[in-house]
Amino acid sequence: MKLFLNLLFASLFVCAAFAGLPLQAQTLQPKLKVIGEKQADELLGSVVRVKARSLPDARSNATLGSQREGSGVIIDDRGHILTIGYLVIEADAIEVTTADGKTSPATLVGYDHGSGFGLLRAVLPLGAKPIDLGTSTELALREPVMVAPHGGREFVNLAYVVSKRQFAGSWEYLLDSAIFISPPTLAWAGSALISREGKLVGIGSLLVRDSEEAGTPLPGNMFVPIDLLKPILADLIDKGRVSGPPRPWLGMATEELQGRLFVTRVSPEAPADKAGVRRGDIVVGVGADAVTTQVELYRKLWSLGPAGTEVPLKVLQGASVKEIKVRSIDRTEYFRAKPTL
């Protein structure tokens, strides 16, 4: 394995000769030329295809569609598969397939909205060796990594870690230290981010335009760091969710534009919708505190208390500022769930 990985990353280190150039100008897409070792097949064999069909009345169908496909990674001998949660939220049926064609139904074991991880369990033995978990905090900038979607070694992409920084998503989502890589892969959803040591250090989440620095154009992917899984894995397996009081959720998406925080979508029948928040409103504060960014909004919202807390949201509607009291809920109460078997 060590020999394979050394050879595999050799082409990346050739690119390091161009380190004096701006990152945007570098050629960061070396090709994988060393294939065929048994250890390589075992490593990449831990990555499976995940296909999910959502419930017919799933609320997430409006944004995610009813047929979803991506990747997942086998992480233990009990058939647990780690993926990105949006592939399997409100799933009616889930199927996983290995690189050598073995297929099994899978059940949704747990979902963590805070990290975005979804945890599955294959019903039938897949015969694939699980991947070891690495330590994502040890990843260094410019470190070469493998991005492995399902399908085996011919689908592997090589990339660099270009930044590790805070990421705020429009859907009331915040990571303190997301991993950004470039060049991007188009098969990012649930793909494995693999370190030089052959260990799993992240799960693919998004395609982004500014992977190196917020606001600076450089296409790449955002990965959820594997270190977020370790303290919650036992809870996901035993309880299906993380212990402790759930965060308050409003059900609205926002976007930062010219120093203002615009509401871009309000989920139907979610707390914000019921309270009267509308698309196009500008969020200006929570209680007495002004907010102009997603990070400010989320941190203030989550500091008020657990789900169920009343949130005094201040929004600009038309020409007037209104205080709208929104009774928050646990996000899991909004989305529908059904056993997959």
XYZ file of C-alpha atoms in Angstrom:
341
model
C 0.000 0.000 0.000
C 2.772 2.426 0.900
C 4.534 1.788 -2.423
C 1.306 2.270 -4.339
C 0.500 5.518 -2.588
C 4.008 6.872 -3.111
C 3.741 6.174 -6.826
C 0.191 7.421 -6.987
C 1.102 10.806 -5.565
C 4.340 11.149 -7.523
C 2.571 12.931 -10.364
C 1.206 15.442 -7.878
C 4.665 16.281 -6.627
C 5.737 16.981 -10.211
C 3.164 19.768 -10.161
C 4.841 21.174 -7.063
C 7.632 22.391 -9.326
C 5.199 25.099 -10.380
C 4.639 26.255 -6.797
C 6.061 29.676 -7.567
C 3.119 30.402 -9.838
C -0.239 31.639 -8.534
C -2.382 28.666 -7.596
C -4.973 29.626 -10.203
C -2.318 29.362 -12.919
C -0.992 25.966 -11.938
C -1.961 22.772 -13.711
C -3.412 20.657 -10.939
C -4.859 17.725 -12.856
C -2.213 15.002 -13.077
C -3.414 11.648 -14.309
C -3.473 8.432 -12.333
C -0.985 6.175 -14.123
C -0.147 3.605 -11.470
C -2.953 1.057 -11.171
C -3.360 -2.657 -10.706
C -2.120 -3.376 -7.214
C -4.350 -5.473 -4.990
C -4.032 -2.962 -2.163
C -5.269 -0.179 -4.433
C -8.361 -2.155 -5.349
C -9.035 -2.875 -1.674
C -8.683 0.780 -0.776
C -10.940 2.056 -3.530
C -13.265 -0.916 -3.128
C -14.499 0.613 0.112
C -16.274 3.281 -1.947
C -19.754 2.265 -3.116
C -22.462 3.761 -5.257
C -25.460 5.018 -3.306
C -28.818 5.263 -5.054
C -31.822 6.556 -3.161
C -35.464 7.068 -4.008
C -37.215 9.508 -1.734
C -40.739 9.304 -0.391
C -43.339 10.546 -2.893
C -44.324 13.383 -0.560
C -40.796 14.180 0.629
C -40.381 17.864 1.346
C -36.809 17.737 0.073
C -37.945 16.716 -3.425
C -38.395 20.367 -4.384
C -34.671 21.048 -4.039
C -33.002 17.622 -4.279
C -35.288 15.664 -6.597
C -36.779 12.254 -5.912
C -34.012 10.134 -7.494
C -30.566 10.701 -5.995
C -27.200 9.127 -6.656
C -23.725 9.555 -5.263
C -21.126 7.666 -3.292
C -20.598 6.296 0.188
C -17.687 4.726 2.044
C -17.648 1.482 4.031
C -16.155 2.344 7.417
C -16.430 -0.867 9.464
C -16.968 -4.628 9.304
C -20.639 -4.291 10.230
C -21.553 -2.811 6.876
C -21.854 0.809 7.966
C -21.494 3.213 5.066
C -20.802 6.917 5.492
C -22.239 9.301 2.920
C -23.441 12.858 2.593
C -26.850 13.150 4.154
C -28.733 14.994 1.425
C -28.558 11.889 -0.761
C -30.629 9.867 1.688
C -32.806 12.324 3.588
C -36.483 11.257 3.465
C -35.458 8.090 1.617
C -38.074 5.492 0.722
C -35.509 3.014 -0.638
C -31.708 2.930 -0.695
C -29.420 0.652 -2.712
C -25.633 0.389 -2.574
C -23.339 -1.172 -5.181
C -19.648 -2.033 -4.920
C -17.035 -1.451 -7.599
C -17.225 -5.139 -8.568
C -21.000 -5.041 -8.973
C -22.338 -6.461 -5.702
C -25.627 -4.813 -4.807
C -27.539 -4.644 -1.544
C -30.472 -2.748 -0.084
C -29.411 -0.415 2.700
C -31.099 1.133 5.698
C -30.676 4.666 6.946
C -29.091 4.261 10.372
C -28.566 7.884 11.309
C -28.459 11.459 10.076
C -26.667 14.439 11.599
C -27.884 17.784 10.298
C -25.061 19.597 12.073
C -22.278 17.949 10.079
C -24.331 16.793 7.111
C -23.310 13.140 7.496
C -25.669 10.290 6.700
C -24.942 6.769 7.960
C -26.240 3.664 6.184
C -26.009 -0.055 6.797
C -25.899 -2.591 3.976
C -28.425 -5.388 4.483
C -26.325 -7.982 2.630
C -22.574 -8.643 2.933
C -20.664 -6.597 0.371
C -17.320 -8.365 0.702
C -15.384 -5.101 0.611
C -12.712 -4.088 3.083
C -13.591 -0.982 5.141
C -11.354 2.043 4.947
C -9.512 3.339 8.002
C -10.455 6.756 9.349
C -7.719 9.363 9.257
C -7.328 12.683 11.057
C -8.554 15.600 8.990
C -6.975 18.222 11.248
C -3.556 16.920 10.196
C -4.138 17.784 6.530
C -1.812 20.576 5.447
C -2.407 23.217 2.792
C -1.144 22.122 -0.645
C -1.159 18.514 0.537
C -2.045 16.087 -2.271
C -5.164 13.987 -1.788
C -7.242 11.462 -3.709
C -10.901 12.101 -4.465
C -12.586 8.736 -4.959
C -16.192 8.456 -6.119
C -17.725 5.031 -6.705
C -16.529 3.001 -9.660
C -12.934 2.075 -8.838
C -9.518 3.431 -9.693
C -10.355 4.721 -13.169
C -12.634 7.325 -11.581
C -10.116 8.599 -9.019
C -9.120 12.256 -9.225
C -5.988 13.744 -7.692
C -6.126 17.171 -6.116
C -4.626 19.521 -3.543
C -5.983 20.822 -0.271
C -6.223 24.530 -1.079
C -7.902 25.792 2.100
C -9.397 24.738 5.436
C -11.829 27.336 6.659
C -15.262 28.186 7.919
C -18.140 27.410 5.597
C -21.661 28.757 5.925
C -24.380 27.180 3.808
C -27.575 28.944 2.862
C -29.672 26.209 4.518
C -28.846 27.040 8.185
C -25.584 25.084 8.077
C -22.159 25.979 9.408
C -18.829 24.158 9.534
C -15.934 25.653 11.477
C -13.214 24.050 9.350
C -14.409 22.633 6.042
C -11.853 21.140 3.642
C -11.590 22.651 0.166
C -9.749 20.934 -2.675
C -8.940 21.773 -6.284
C -9.209 20.853 -9.110
C -12.811 19.756 -8.632
C -14.513 16.482 -9.384
C -18.005 16.480 -10.848
C -18.876 13.340 -8.850
C -18.524 15.014 -5.480
C -21.627 13.846 -3.619
C -20.510 11.399 -0.927
C -17.116 10.775 -2.531
C -14.158 9.793 -0.354
C -11.314 12.194 0.352
C -8.285 9.974 0.925
C -4.973 11.075 2.414
C -1.467 10.057 1.370
C -1.629 7.422 4.098
C -4.643 5.817 2.452
C -7.112 6.933 5.127
C -10.506 8.608 4.894
C -10.290 12.283 5.841
C -13.480 13.739 4.371
C -16.788 13.164 2.593
C -17.713 15.137 -0.520
C -20.465 17.703 -0.189
C -20.398 20.508 -2.752
C -18.971 21.985 -5.928
C -17.776 25.524 -5.182
C -16.420 28.438 -7.193
C -14.097 29.826 -4.512
C -12.230 26.886 -3.029
C -9.003 28.730 -2.186
C -10.497 31.781 -0.516
C -14.021 33.108 -0.147
C -14.718 35.462 -3.043
C -11.626 34.432 -5.046
C -12.481 32.371 -8.142
C -10.964 28.879 -8.115
C -13.303 25.949 -8.814
C -13.124 23.111 -6.330
C -15.062 20.929 -3.928
C -15.978 21.255 -0.277
C -15.549 18.177 1.927
C -16.937 17.573 5.402
C -13.960 16.660 7.647
C -13.973 13.137 9.052
C -13.038 14.386 12.519
C -16.642 15.577 12.899
C -17.811 11.965 12.686
C -15.726 10.492 15.486
C -17.511 12.018 18.508
C -20.989 11.327 17.091
C -20.591 7.922 15.412
C -21.737 5.897 18.420
C -24.827 8.085 18.789
C -25.694 7.718 15.111
C -25.415 3.932 15.332
C -27.293 3.600 18.626
C -29.883 6.380 18.384
C -29.958 7.554 14.782
C -29.047 11.088 15.807
C -26.703 13.045 18.037
C -27.439 13.235 21.760
C -28.305 16.532 23.365
C -30.868 19.248 22.675
C -31.386 19.922 18.963
C -30.651 23.329 17.514
C -33.500 25.682 16.639
C -34.383 25.689 12.946
C -36.363 28.292 11.007
C -36.579 26.776 7.531
C -35.301 29.615 5.407
C -32.352 29.961 3.042
C -30.310 33.141 2.870
C -27.664 34.735 0.674
C -25.179 37.493 1.423
C -25.223 40.256 -1.163
C -23.626 43.707 -0.926
C -23.486 43.624 2.848
C -27.074 42.472 3.278
C -28.611 39.118 4.121
C -31.418 38.262 1.711
C -33.983 35.505 2.195
C -33.794 33.445 -1.004
C -36.153 30.614 -0.099
C -38.675 29.817 2.605
C -39.531 26.144 3.047
C -43.298 25.629 2.789
C -44.960 25.097 6.180
C -41.658 25.599 8.005
C -41.534 27.954 11.017
C -40.382 30.980 8.999
C -43.156 30.445 6.460
C -45.830 30.128 9.143
C -44.580 33.273 10.859
C -44.734 35.389 7.714
C -41.135 35.553 6.476
C -41.081 35.839 2.691
C -38.595 35.399 -0.126
C -36.912 38.721 -0.825
C -37.003 39.884 2.785
C -33.735 41.210 4.207
C -32.728 39.879 7.614
C -31.360 42.765 9.664
C -31.293 41.388 13.193
C -32.156 38.837 15.827
C -33.567 40.578 18.871
C -31.374 43.556 19.697
C -28.411 42.245 17.700
C -27.807 43.256 14.100
C -26.846 40.516 11.636
C -25.462 40.950 8.132
C -23.919 37.531 7.472
C -25.036 33.925 7.606
C -22.476 33.168 10.308
C -23.822 35.970 12.510
C -27.390 34.778 11.963
C -26.666 31.136 12.766
C -24.551 31.788 15.829
C -27.130 34.170 17.258
C -29.996 31.812 16.434
C -28.321 28.797 18.029
C -27.319 30.777 21.121
C -30.946 31.520 21.990
C -31.690 28.006 23.190
C -32.787 24.608 21.869
C -35.385 23.839 19.231
C -38.730 25.287 20.242
C -37.219 28.617 21.262
C -39.068 31.680 19.978
C -36.784 33.691 17.706
C -37.346 37.487 17.474
C -36.339 37.937 13.848
C -36.069 41.445 12.405
C -36.575 41.671 8.654
C -36.929 44.438 6.130
C -40.153 43.836 4.205
C -40.702 46.467 1.558
C -39.919 49.817 3.150
C -40.415 48.859 6.785
C -38.550 46.783 9.352
C -40.729 44.225 11.100
C -40.061 42.028 14.099
C -41.425 38.584 13.350
C -41.540 36.085 16.169
C -40.682 32.660 14.768
C -41.306 29.555 16.867
C -38.351 27.350 15.927
C -38.474 23.561 15.669
C -36.100 20.621 15.491
C -35.192 20.269 11.817
C -35.846 16.521 11.931
C -39.511 17.206 12.742
C -39.948 18.876 9.361
C -38.545 16.148 7.147
C -40.423 12.895 6.729
C -38.830 9.580 7.602
C -39.651 5.991 6.788
C -37.748 2.711 7.306
C -36.205 1.683 4.007
C -37.096 -1.983 4.411
